[in-house]
mmCIF file of C-alpha atoms and ligand atoms in Angstrom:
data_model
loop_
_atom_site.group_PDB
_atom_site.id
_atom_site.type_symbol
_atom_site.label_atom_id
_atom_site.label_comp_id
_atom_site.label_asym_id
_atom_site.label_seq_id
_atom_site.Cartn_x
_atom_site.Cartn_y
_atom_site.Cartn_z
ATOM 1 C CA MET P 20 -12.271 5.241 -40.521
ATOM 2 C CA GLU P 21 -13.193 8.454 -40.038
ATOM 3 C CA ILE P 22 -11.114 10.909 -38.606
ATOM 4 C CA SER P 23 -10.966 14.761 -38.309
ATOM 5 C CA ASN P 24 -8.430 16.484 -40.137
ATOM 6 C CA LYS P 25 -7.142 18.080 -36.705
ATOM 7 C CA VAL P 26 -6.717 14.448 -36.012
ATOM 8 C CA HIS P 27 -5.345 14.101 -39.394
ATOM 9 C CA GLU P 28 -2.969 17.192 -38.696
ATOM 10 C CA ALA P 29 -2.313 15.936 -35.018
ATOM 11 C CA ILE P 30 -0.851 12.351 -36.635
ATOM 12 C CA ASP P 31 0.954 14.133 -39.020
ATOM 13 C CA GLY P 32 2.617 15.539 -36.434
ATOM 14 C CA PHE P 33 4.111 12.489 -35.016
ATOM 15 C CA LYS P 34 6.325 10.227 -37.495
ATOM 16 C CA LEU P 35 4.965 6.818 -36.298
ATOM 17 C CA PRO P 36 6.486 4.350 -38.407
ATOM 18 C CA GLY P 37 3.724 1.616 -40.377
ATOM 19 C CA GLU P 38 0.673 2.474 -42.021
ATOM 20 C CA LEU P 39 -1.880 3.936 -40.211
ATOM 21 C CA LYS P 40 -4.793 1.159 -39.439
ATOM 22 C CA GLU P 41 -7.290 2.238 -37.381
ATOM 23 C CA CYS P 42 -7.771 5.555 -34.993
ATOM 24 C CA ILE P 43 -10.371 5.417 -32.349
ATOM 25 C CA ARG P 44 -11.377 7.236 -29.631
ATOM 26 C CA TYR P 45 -10.499 5.773 -26.918
ATOM 27 C CA GLY P 46 -10.884 4.671 -23.266
ATOM 28 C CA SER P 47 -12.946 6.984 -21.085
ATOM 29 C CA GLY P 48 -11.195 9.714 -19.627
ATOM 30 C CA HIS P 49 -13.384 13.029 -18.874
ATOM 31 C CA ILE P 50 -10.585 15.295 -18.995
ATOM 32 C CA ASN P 51 -8.204 15.298 -22.365
ATOM 33 C CA ASP P 52 -9.903 13.709 -25.773
ATOM 34 C CA THR P 53 -8.180 10.024 -26.541
ATOM 35 C CA TYR P 54 -7.687 8.438 -29.124
ATOM 36 C CA ARG P 55 -5.773 4.990 -29.925
ATOM 37 C CA LEU P 56 -3.289 4.817 -33.507
ATOM 38 C CA THR P 57 -3.293 1.589 -34.611
ATOM 39 C CA TYR P 58 0.681 0.905 -36.990
ATOM 40 C CA GLU P 59 1.070 -2.068 -39.230
ATOM 41 C CA THR P 60 5.271 -2.111 -39.666
ATOM 42 C CA PRO P 61 7.015 -4.830 -40.694
ATOM 43 C CA LYS P 62 7.666 -5.954 -37.181
ATOM 44 C CA GLY P 63 4.569 -6.264 -36.484
ATOM 45 C CA THR P 64 1.108 -4.274 -35.480
ATOM 46 C CA LYS P 65 2.144 -1.201 -33.348
ATOM 47 C CA ARG P 66 -0.332 0.971 -30.997
ATOM 48 C CA TYR P 67 -0.144 4.790 -29.076
ATOM 49 C CA ILE P 68 -2.676 6.832 -27.562
ATOM 50 C CA LEU P 69 -3.012 10.391 -28.802
ATOM 51 C CA GLN P 70 -4.235 12.988 -26.671
ATOM 52 C CA ARG P 71 -5.869 15.918 -27.361
ATOM 53 C CA MET P 72 -4.475 18.237 -24.287
ATOM 54 C CA SER P 73 -7.657 19.758 -22.955
ATOM 55 C CA LYS P 74 -7.287 23.761 -23.242
ATOM 56 C CA SER P 75 -9.762 24.935 -20.593
ATOM 57 C CA ILE P 76 -8.412 22.780 -18.125
ATOM 58 C CA PHE P 77 -4.410 23.169 -18.234
ATOM 59 C CA LYS P 78 -3.229 27.091 -19.210
ATOM 60 C CA LYS P 79 0.268 26.414 -18.675
ATOM 61 C CA PRO P 80 0.401 22.704 -21.512
ATOM 62 C CA VAL P 81 4.554 23.429 -21.611
ATOM 63 C CA GLU P 82 4.875 23.435 -18.042
ATOM 64 C CA LEU P 83 2.425 20.302 -17.824
ATOM 65 C CA MET P 84 4.724 18.661 -20.669
ATOM 66 C CA GLU P 85 8.093 19.290 -18.727
ATOM 67 C CA ASN P 86 6.638 17.933 -15.482
ATOM 68 C CA VAL P 87 5.154 14.453 -17.381
ATOM 69 C CA SER P 88 8.647 14.067 -19.559
ATOM 70 C CA GLY P 89 11.055 14.753 -15.975
ATOM 71 C CA VAL P 90 9.009 12.347 -13.780
ATOM 72 C CA THR P 91 8.146 9.531 -16.494
ATOM 73 C CA ALA P 92 12.366 9.033 -17.854
ATOM 74 C CA TRP P 93 12.791 9.072 -14.367
ATOM 75 C CA LEU P 94 10.381 6.224 -13.894
ATOM 76 C CA ARG P 95 12.245 4.770 -17.023
ATOM 77 C CA LYS P 96 15.319 5.351 -15.557
ATOM 78 C CA LYS P 97 14.578 3.292 -12.000
ATOM 79 C CA ILE P 98 12.477 0.818 -14.124
ATOM 80 C CA ILE P 99 15.167 -0.463 -15.767
ATOM 81 C CA GLU P 100 17.540 -0.369 -12.828
ATOM 82 C CA ASN P 101 15.135 -2.718 -10.660
ATOM 83 C CA GLY P 102 15.050 -5.356 -14.317
ATOM 84 C CA GLY P 103 11.533 -4.258 -14.991
ATOM 85 C CA ASP P 104 9.556 -3.008 -18.426
ATOM 86 C CA PRO P 105 9.088 0.081 -18.696
ATOM 87 C CA GLU P 106 6.999 0.238 -21.324
ATOM 88 C CA ARG P 107 4.771 -1.305 -18.829
ATOM 89 C CA GLU P 108 5.247 -0.176 -16.316
ATOM 90 C CA THR P 109 5.379 3.271 -16.790
ATOM 91 C CA LEU P 110 3.795 5.917 -19.666
ATOM 92 C CA THR P 111 6.105 6.299 -22.306
ATOM 93 C CA LEU P 112 5.679 9.681 -24.425
ATOM 94 C CA VAL P 113 6.922 9.616 -28.215
ATOM 95 C CA LYS P 114 8.527 12.415 -29.595
ATOM 96 C CA SER P 115 7.298 14.921 -32.493
ATOM 97 C CA ASN P 116 8.570 15.659 -35.424
ATOM 98 C CA ASP P 117 9.992 19.006 -34.309
ATOM 99 C CA GLY P 118 11.785 16.902 -31.948
ATOM 100 C CA LEU P 119 9.186 17.715 -28.563
ATOM 101 C CA PRO P 120 7.193 15.956 -26.328
ATOM 102 C CA TYR P 121 4.247 17.386 -27.952
ATOM 103 C CA PHE P 122 3.130 18.383 -31.236
ATOM 104 C CA VAL P 123 1.254 22.021 -31.308
ATOM 105 C CA ASP P 124 -1.323 22.540 -34.210
ATOM 106 C CA SER P 125 -2.890 24.936 -36.361
ATOM 107 C CA THR P 126 -5.623 25.924 -33.633
ATOM 108 C CA GLY P 127 -2.919 26.013 -31.174
ATOM 109 C CA GLU P 128 -4.017 22.926 -29.546
ATOM 110 C CA TYR P 129 -1.600 20.694 -28.107
ATOM 111 C CA TRP P 130 -1.424 16.896 -28.348
ATOM 112 C CA ARG P 131 0.852 14.060 -27.185
ATOM 113 C CA VAL P 132 1.471 10.539 -28.185
ATOM 114 C CA TYR P 133 2.322 7.692 -25.531
ATOM 115 C CA LEU P 134 2.978 4.302 -26.462
ATOM 116 C CA PHE P 135 0.084 1.709 -25.747
ATOM 117 C CA ILE P 136 0.373 -0.352 -22.969
ATOM 118 C CA GLU P 137 -0.626 -3.751 -23.693
ATOM 119 C CA GLY P 138 -1.742 -6.609 -22.184
ATOM 120 C CA ALA P 139 -3.154 -4.934 -19.135
ATOM 121 C CA THR P 140 -6.973 -2.720 -18.404
ATOM 122 C CA CYS P 141 -8.201 0.346 -16.955
ATOM 123 C CA TYR P 142 -11.583 -0.527 -14.576
ATOM 124 C CA ASP P 143 -13.599 2.659 -13.629
ATOM 125 C CA ALA P 144 -15.146 1.001 -10.887
ATOM 126 C CA VAL P 145 -14.084 -0.293 -7.861
ATOM 127 C CA LYS P 146 -15.542 -4.230 -7.859
ATOM 128 C CA ASP P 147 -14.003 -5.198 -4.956
ATOM 129 C CA ASP P 148 -11.191 -5.144 -2.341
ATOM 130 C CA ASN P 149 -8.257 -6.625 -3.948
ATOM 131 C CA ASP P 150 -9.049 -3.096 -6.833
ATOM 132 C CA PHE P 151 -8.241 -1.060 -3.996
ATOM 133 C CA TYR P 152 -5.580 -2.620 -2.473
ATOM 134 C CA GLN P 153 -4.324 -2.791 -6.261
ATOM 135 C CA SER P 154 -4.156 1.028 -6.265
ATOM 136 C CA ALA P 155 -3.153 1.858 -3.114
ATOM 137 C CA VAL P 156 0.072 -0.580 -4.342
ATOM 138 C CA ALA P 157 0.806 1.315 -7.135
ATOM 139 C CA PHE P 158 0.048 5.138 -5.564
ATOM 140 C CA GLY P 159 2.098 3.523 -3.066
ATOM 141 C CA HIS P 160 5.082 1.957 -5.683
ATOM 142 C CA PHE P 161 4.651 5.455 -7.900
ATOM 143 C CA GLN P 162 5.887 7.291 -4.036
ATOM 144 C CA ARG P 163 8.612 4.694 -3.398
ATOM 145 C CA LEU P 164 10.066 4.925 -6.907
ATOM 146 C CA LEU P 165 10.021 8.928 -7.420
ATOM 147 C CA ALA P 166 11.058 9.406 -3.787
ATOM 148 C CA ASP P 167 14.857 10.887 -4.835
ATOM 149 C CA TYR P 168 13.204 13.148 -7.613
ATOM 150 C CA PRO P 169 14.170 16.595 -6.892
ATOM 151 C CA ALA P 170 10.137 17.357 -6.303
ATOM 152 C CA GLU P 171 10.836 21.118 -6.173
ATOM 153 C CA THR P 172 11.795 21.405 -9.610
ATOM 154 C CA LEU P 173 8.262 20.661 -11.284
ATOM 155 C CA HIS P 174 6.219 23.540 -11.992
ATOM 156 C CA GLU P 175 3.177 23.704 -9.515
ATOM 157 C CA THR P 176 0.375 23.374 -12.785
ATOM 158 C CA ILE P 177 -2.685 24.474 -10.649
ATOM 159 C CA LYS P 178 -1.354 27.045 -7.897
ATOM 160 C CA ASP P 179 -1.515 26.826 -4.010
ATOM 161 C CA PHE P 180 -3.830 23.485 -5.045
ATOM 162 C CA HIS P 181 -3.087 21.940 -1.640
ATOM 163 C CA ASN P 182 -2.601 25.106 0.236
ATOM 164 C CA THR P 183 -5.991 24.431 2.678
ATOM 165 C CA PRO P 184 -5.295 27.513 4.601
ATOM 166 C CA ASP P 185 -5.300 29.881 1.901
ATOM 167 C CA ARG P 186 -8.536 27.723 0.786
ATOM 168 C CA LEU P 187 -9.803 28.799 4.098
ATOM 169 C CA GLU P 188 -8.995 32.724 3.528
ATOM 170 C CA LYS P 189 -11.127 32.193 -0.222
ATOM 171 C CA PHE P 190 -14.112 30.507 1.615
ATOM 172 C CA LYS P 191 -14.299 33.259 4.561
ATOM 173 C CA LYS P 192 -14.244 35.711 1.835
ATOM 174 C CA ALA P 193 -16.989 33.993 -0.512
ATOM 175 C CA VAL P 194 -18.560 34.346 3.160
ATOM 176 C CA ALA P 195 -18.257 38.441 3.644
ATOM 177 C CA GLU P 196 -19.186 39.079 -0.048
ATOM 178 C CA ASP P 197 -22.191 36.316 -0.105
ATOM 179 C CA ILE P 198 -23.089 37.310 -3.237
ATOM 180 C CA CYS P 199 -25.721 35.364 -3.817
ATOM 181 C CA GLY P 200 -27.588 35.580 -0.493
ATOM 182 C CA ARG P 201 -26.447 32.182 0.699
ATOM 183 C CA ALA P 202 -24.429 32.294 3.547
ATOM 184 C CA ALA P 203 -27.596 32.626 5.921
ATOM 185 C CA SER P 204 -29.039 29.455 4.848
ATOM 186 C CA VAL P 205 -26.076 27.211 5.247
ATOM 187 C CA GLN P 206 -24.718 28.724 8.800
ATOM 188 C CA LYS P 207 -24.072 25.626 10.446
ATOM 189 C CA GLU P 208 -21.666 24.542 8.183
ATOM 190 C CA ILE P 209 -20.082 27.845 7.723
ATOM 191 C CA ASP P 210 -19.870 27.597 12.045
ATOM 192 C CA PHE P 211 -17.945 23.629 11.346
ATOM 193 C CA ILE P 212 -16.057 24.588 9.350
ATOM 194 C CA LEU P 213 -14.401 27.917 10.678
ATOM 195 C CA GLU P 214 -14.437 25.868 13.940
ATOM 196 C CA ARG P 215 -11.458 23.585 13.125
ATOM 197 C CA GLU P 216 -10.028 26.778 11.677
ATOM 198 C CA GLU P 217 -6.821 25.045 12.939
ATOM 199 C CA LEU P 218 -6.829 21.945 11.453
ATOM 200 C CA THR P 219 -5.718 23.465 7.999
ATOM 201 C CA HIS P 220 -2.646 24.522 9.331
ATOM 202 C CA ALA P 221 -1.870 20.816 10.436
ATOM 203 C CA LEU P 222 -0.454 19.365 7.454
ATOM 204 C CA TYR P 223 0.700 22.503 5.633
ATOM 205 C CA ASP P 224 2.983 23.447 8.859
ATOM 206 C CA LEU P 225 4.181 20.756 9.393
ATOM 207 C CA GLN P 226 5.825 21.519 5.670
ATOM 208 C CA LEU P 227 6.723 24.705 6.444
ATOM 209 C CA ASP P 228 8.981 24.034 8.642
ATOM 210 C CA GLY P 229 10.908 20.918 6.495
ATOM 211 C CA ARG P 230 9.519 17.952 8.543
ATOM 212 C CA LEU P 231 7.456 16.926 6.195
ATOM 213 C CA PRO P 232 9.394 16.207 2.251
ATOM 214 C CA LEU P 233 8.088 17.758 -0.442
ATOM 215 C CA ARG P 234 7.216 14.762 -2.914
ATOM 216 C CA VAL P 235 5.959 13.536 -6.436
ATOM 217 C CA THR P 236 2.005 13.995 -6.105
ATOM 218 C CA HIS P 237 -0.357 12.674 -8.300
ATOM 219 C CA ASN P 238 -3.416 14.209 -7.701
ATOM 220 C CA ASP P 239 -6.710 11.656 -9.334
ATOM 221 C CA THR P 240 -5.716 8.764 -7.450
ATOM 222 C CA LYS P 241 -8.863 7.286 -9.186
ATOM 223 C CA LEU P 242 -8.632 3.028 -10.227
ATOM 224 C CA ASN P 243 -8.944 4.049 -13.130
ATOM 225 C CA ASN P 244 -5.609 6.503 -13.857
ATOM 226 C CA ILE P 245 -3.782 2.203 -13.281
ATOM 227 C CA MET P 246 -3.310 0.064 -15.092
ATOM 228 C CA ILE P 247 -3.919 -3.867 -14.403
ATOM 229 C CA ASP P 248 -2.422 -6.855 -15.786
ATOM 230 C CA ASP P 249 -4.540 -8.625 -17.724
ATOM 231 C CA GLU P 250 -2.834 -11.797 -16.881
ATOM 232 C CA THR P 251 -1.969 -11.404 -12.856
ATOM 233 C CA GLY P 252 -4.499 -9.012 -11.987
ATOM 234 C CA LYS P 253 -2.098 -7.060 -10.151
ATOM 235 C CA ALA P 254 -1.386 -3.120 -10.695
ATOM 236 C CA ILE P 255 1.447 -2.598 -13.295
ATOM 237 C CA CYS P 256 1.314 0.584 -14.437
ATOM 238 C CA VAL P 257 -0.080 4.404 -12.745
ATOM 239 C CA ILE P 258 -1.369 6.692 -15.719
ATOM 240 C CA ASP P 259 -2.734 10.434 -16.205
ATOM 241 C CA LEU P 260 -0.254 12.268 -14.415
ATOM 242 C CA ASP P 261 -1.201 15.396 -15.909
ATOM 243 C CA THR P 262 -2.259 17.021 -12.576
ATOM 244 C CA VAL P 263 1.735 15.352 -11.131
ATOM 245 C CA MET P 264 3.346 18.525 -8.852
ATOM 246 C CA PRO P 265 4.874 19.078 -5.544
ATOM 247 C CA GLY P 266 3.356 18.338 -2.793
ATOM 248 C CA LEU P 267 2.317 15.787 0.076
ATOM 249 C CA THR P 268 2.406 12.465 0.257
ATOM 250 C CA ALA P 269 -0.463 12.589 2.558
ATOM 251 C CA ASN P 270 -2.096 14.434 -0.192
ATOM 252 C CA ASP P 271 -2.164 11.664 -2.403
ATOM 253 C CA PHE P 272 -3.167 8.399 0.502
ATOM 254 C CA GLY P 273 -6.012 11.228 1.478
ATOM 255 C CA ASP P 274 -7.568 11.978 -1.346
ATOM 256 C CA SER P 275 -7.868 7.927 -2.369
ATOM 257 C CA ILE P 276 -10.072 7.716 1.189
ATOM 258 C CA ARG P 277 -12.001 10.794 0.641
ATOM 259 C CA PHE P 278 -13.460 8.951 -2.040
ATOM 260 C CA GLY P 279 -12.387 5.298 -1.926
ATOM 261 C CA ALA P 280 -13.302 4.590 1.574
ATOM 262 C CA SER P 281 -16.401 6.846 1.791
ATOM 263 C CA THR P 282 -19.632 4.842 2.325
ATOM 264 C CA ALA P 283 -21.542 6.678 0.216
ATOM 265 C CA LEU P 284 -21.044 8.859 -3.187
ATOM 266 C CA GLU P 285 -20.278 12.430 -2.903
ATOM 267 C CA ASP P 286 -23.725 14.118 -3.366
ATOM 268 C CA GLU P 287 -25.409 12.255 -0.957
ATOM 269 C CA GLN P 288 -28.052 13.734 0.579
ATOM 270 C CA ASP P 289 -28.696 11.418 2.817
ATOM 271 C CA LEU P 290 -26.362 11.498 5.900
ATOM 272 C CA SER P 291 -27.131 8.414 7.787
ATOM 273 C CA LYS P 292 -25.408 6.661 4.694
ATOM 274 C CA VAL P 293 -22.094 8.330 5.392
ATOM 275 C CA SER P 294 -19.328 7.380 6.947
ATOM 276 C CA CYS P 295 -15.592 6.749 6.585
ATOM 277 C CA ASP P 296 -15.769 2.994 6.009
ATOM 278 C CA LEU P 297 -12.534 1.425 8.496
ATOM 279 C CA HIS P 298 -12.270 -2.291 6.511
ATOM 280 C CA LEU P 299 -11.414 -0.080 3.163
ATOM 281 C CA PHE P 300 -9.914 2.245 4.878
ATOM 282 C CA ASP P 301 -7.233 -0.604 6.459
ATOM 283 C CA VAL P 302 -7.187 -1.887 3.014
ATOM 284 C CA TYR P 303 -5.687 1.533 1.261
ATOM 285 C CA ALA P 304 -3.749 1.804 4.263
ATOM 286 C CA ARG P 305 -1.946 -2.099 4.186
ATOM 287 C CA GLY P 306 -1.383 -1.750 0.018
ATOM 288 C CA PHE P 307 0.119 1.854 0.139
ATOM 289 C CA ILE P 308 2.432 1.154 3.138
ATOM 290 C CA GLU P 309 3.513 -1.606 1.626
ATOM 291 C CA GLY P 310 4.046 -0.327 -2.052
ATOM 292 C CA CYS P 311 5.686 3.137 -0.770
ATOM 293 C CA GLY P 312 8.385 0.356 0.610
ATOM 294 C CA GLY P 313 10.011 2.066 3.107
ATOM 295 C CA ALA P 314 10.619 5.459 1.202
ATOM 296 C CA LEU P 315 8.392 6.935 3.987
ATOM 297 C CA THR P 316 10.029 8.809 6.584
ATOM 298 C CA ASP P 317 7.974 7.828 10.014
ATOM 299 C CA LEU P 318 6.234 11.396 10.321
ATOM 300 C CA GLU P 319 5.341 10.807 6.967
ATOM 301 C CA ILE P 320 3.331 7.680 7.648
ATOM 302 C CA ASP P 321 2.140 9.027 11.097
ATOM 303 C CA MET P 322 0.656 11.882 9.157
ATOM 304 C CA LEU P 323 -1.670 9.493 6.629
ATOM 305 C CA PRO P 324 -5.074 10.027 8.697
ATOM 306 C CA MET P 325 -4.697 13.287 8.974
ATOM 307 C CA GLY P 326 -4.308 13.371 5.391
ATOM 308 C CA ALA P 327 -7.449 11.649 4.915
ATOM 309 C CA ILE P 328 -9.585 14.179 7.183
ATOM 310 C CA LEU P 329 -7.632 16.668 5.407
ATOM 311 C CA MET P 330 -8.494 16.553 2.023
ATOM 312 C CA THR P 331 -11.798 16.111 3.303
ATOM 313 C CA PHE P 332 -12.153 18.987 4.922
ATOM 314 C CA GLU P 333 -10.594 21.216 2.065
ATOM 315 C CA ASN P 334 -13.354 19.779 -0.149
ATOM 316 C CA GLY P 335 -15.867 20.338 1.739
ATOM 317 C CA ILE P 336 -14.233 24.203 1.909
ATOM 318 C CA ARG P 337 -14.363 24.207 -1.833
ATOM 319 C CA PHE P 338 -17.729 23.736 -2.241
ATOM 320 C CA LEU P 339 -19.333 25.603 0.289
ATOM 321 C CA THR P 340 -17.109 28.598 -1.317
ATOM 322 C CA ASP P 341 -18.105 27.602 -4.680
ATOM 323 C CA HIS P 342 -22.189 26.981 -3.064
ATOM 324 C CA LEU P 343 -21.612 30.713 -1.927
ATOM 325 C CA GLU P 344 -20.302 32.145 -5.002
ATOM 326 C CA GLY P 345 -22.740 30.771 -6.930
ATOM 327 C CA ASP P 346 -21.779 27.425 -8.241
ATOM 328 C CA HIS P 347 -19.092 28.794 -10.662
ATOM 329 C CA TYR P 348 -16.133 25.581 -10.116
ATOM 330 C CA PHE P 349 -18.000 22.813 -9.741
ATOM 331 C CA HIS P 350 -20.437 21.782 -12.278
ATOM 332 C CA ILE P 351 -23.753 21.470 -11.078
ATOM 333 C CA HIS P 352 -26.938 19.309 -11.903
ATOM 334 C CA ARG P 353 -29.530 19.498 -9.434
ATOM 335 C CA GLU P 354 -29.948 22.718 -7.340
ATOM 336 C CA GLY P 355 -27.647 23.099 -4.220
ATOM 337 C CA HIS P 356 -25.723 20.460 -5.668
ATOM 338 C CA ASN P 357 -22.376 22.034 -3.907
ATOM 339 C CA LEU P 358 -24.138 22.684 -0.703
ATOM 340 C CA ASP P 359 -24.711 19.076 -0.740
ATOM 341 C CA ARG P 360 -21.105 17.442 -1.844
ATOM 342 C CA CYS P 361 -20.037 19.645 0.997
ATOM 343 C CA ARG P 362 -22.598 17.852 3.703
ATOM 344 C CA THR P 363 -21.420 14.681 2.932
ATOM 345 C CA GLN P 364 -17.418 15.966 3.326
ATOM 346 C CA LEU P 365 -18.166 17.722 6.172
ATOM 347 C CA THR P 366 -19.563 14.293 7.784
ATOM 348 C CA LEU P 367 -17.174 12.131 6.787
ATOM 349 C CA VAL P 368 -14.438 15.290 8.345
ATOM 350 C CA LYS P 369 -16.967 14.296 11.574
ATOM 351 C CA ASP P 370 -16.864 10.650 11.321
ATOM 352 C CA MET P 371 -13.154 10.671 10.305
ATOM 353 C CA GLN P 372 -11.875 12.976 13.427
ATOM 354 C CA GLU P 373 -14.447 10.155 16.131
ATOM 355 C CA LYS P 374 -12.046 7.584 13.946
ATOM 356 C CA LEU P 375 -8.890 8.853 13.592
ATOM 357 C CA PRO P 376 -7.695 6.484 17.022
ATOM 358 C CA GLN P 377 -8.532 4.230 15.091
ATOM 359 C CA MET P 378 -7.215 4.818 11.918
ATOM 360 C CA ASN P 379 -3.246 5.771 13.551
ATOM 361 C CA ALA P 380 -4.037 2.029 15.105
ATOM 362 C CA ILE P 381 -4.214 0.283 11.665
ATOM 363 C CA ILE P 382 -0.933 2.792 10.116
ATOM 364 C CA GLN P 383 1.353 1.372 12.273
ATOM 365 C CA LYS P 384 0.029 -2.086 11.836
ATOM 366 C CA TYR P 385 1.249 -1.707 9.018
ATOM 367 C CA LYS P 386 4.108 0.430 9.524
HETATM 368 P P1 LIG T 523 -9.205 11.217 -16.237
HETATM 369 O O1 LIG T 523 -10.895 11.664 -16.509
HETATM 370 O O2 LIG T 523 -8.679 10.759 -15.592
HETATM 371 O O3 LIG T 523 -8.551 12.684 -15.812
HETATM 372 P P2 LIG T 523 -8.281 11.925 -18.418
HETATM 373 O O4 LIG T 523 -8.690 12.418 -19.913
HETATM 374 O O5 LIG T 523 -6.947 12.962 -18.093
HETATM 375 O O6 LIG T 523 -8.661 11.242 -18.169
HETATM 376 P P3 LIG T 523 -6.370 9.290 -19.630
HETATM 377 O O7 LIG T 523 -6.880 8.832 -18.018
HETATM 378 O O8 LIG T 523 -4.556 9.535 -19.807
HETATM 379 O O9 LIG T 523 -7.549 10.937 -19.620
HETATM 380 O O10 LIG T 523 -6.679 8.825 -20.307
HETATM 381 C C1 LIG T 523 -7.659 7.952 -20.556
HETATM 382 C C2 LIG T 523 -7.847 7.160 -21.149
HETATM 383 O O11 LIG T 523 -7.208 6.187 -22.028
HETATM 384 C C3 LIG T 523 -7.666 5.569 -19.520
HETATM 385 O O12 LIG T 523 -8.470 5.853 -18.443
HETATM 386 C C4 LIG T 523 -7.213 4.325 -20.220
HETATM 387 O O13 LIG T 523 -7.804 3.593 -20.401
HETATM 388 C C5 LIG T 523 -6.269 4.601 -22.074
HETATM 389 N N1 LIG T 523 -4.817 4.984 -21.705
HETATM 390 C C6 LIG T 523 -4.547 6.121 -21.539
HETATM 391 N N2 LIG T 523 -3.032 6.162 -21.683
HETATM 392 C C7 LIG T 523 -2.733 5.078 -21.595
HETATM 393 C C8 LIG T 523 -1.735 3.833 -22.512
HETATM 394 N N3 LIG T 523 -0.635 4.311 -22.223
HETATM 395 N N4 LIG T 523 -2.107 2.821 -22.571
HETATM 396 C C9 LIG T 523 -3.333 2.508 -22.675
HETATM 397 N N5 LIG T 523 -4.814 3.034 -22.479
HETATM 398 C C10 LIG T 523 -3.925 4.566 -22.268
HETATM 399 MG MG1 LIG T 524 -7.146 9.590 -16.108
HETATM 400 MG MG1 LIG T 525 -6.586 13.603 -16.162
#
């Protein structure tokens, strides 16, 4: 068992019972460094997940961990009330020797330990409709269990994350400054966005007016952030709570549709392949609304399709902003990569706007 000194120091920061038998790199996460620890104890084998939190991405680890602690404690209470198994149906943080939900090592890196969720698997790619449906149920259920959580007490760990009007302002600034001299070559895309300026207020203003409630949103609703039970094939737990923040239900729903119901990859260059698959939209909407189990207001449900349009539009705006600013935020693997990504998103926006009546009809079926 090859363990670096840093990992050793972190393991020693948590007094886990028993004898450490194995420590391996684990999973396929892209953000944190994840390890699986196996201990032999008098009561049998016990496993844990140890994670070094990404320092470059999460600038406020204490606030982040306050969010994770608050949400997991709440979920635990709800799951017990519902007769469920909290150690499988939510993440369980293990306290460090200092009694904190994290450990800071001698170089200032933040680590945390979760109980390992046994008998369940994270899948990286959607293989059939059921996977997409299961993830929808899981993220809907997450909304349901957290429906009465005081969302305003959560830290906004990434400020203005889904403040769409603010994203547009930043975009306009990038166009005006045009530091790379690229604006003229993307006038068509710039016009597309500016013609839809009003759209950026569609959900934001409803939230400001208090007509849409602030909820606990996950903000990284991909398939490999849920665990699927190996026996029943059902989603049992939502994991990866780093981006939990106050927000709108339509954000989580919309982002899932943006990447999960698209017929093409995010950076597809042949735009004729890019559209929103209404069958997949239907599958996800059914699962999500079922999972929410009556916890959403009528207006929140009605606004789910708008969430899909807006999350896609917001991403299109962000990709074009980054292209204009010299690709400093999203990693690129080829020239014009962010422009390609912007184009798929704007193509999807146009397609979704045309399909809005059908999307609304689907939503009403499950209301
Ligand atoms: P991402 O790239 O999705 O942001 P990440 O780096 O933030 O990932 P996580 O999603 O938290 O990392 O964890 C990485 C992987 O480790 C998960 O996909 C899952 O396979 C596994 N994992 C995380 N927590 C647990 C747990 N409590 N029990 C079992 N497996 C877990
Ligand atoms: Mg993850
Ligand atoms: Mg993550």
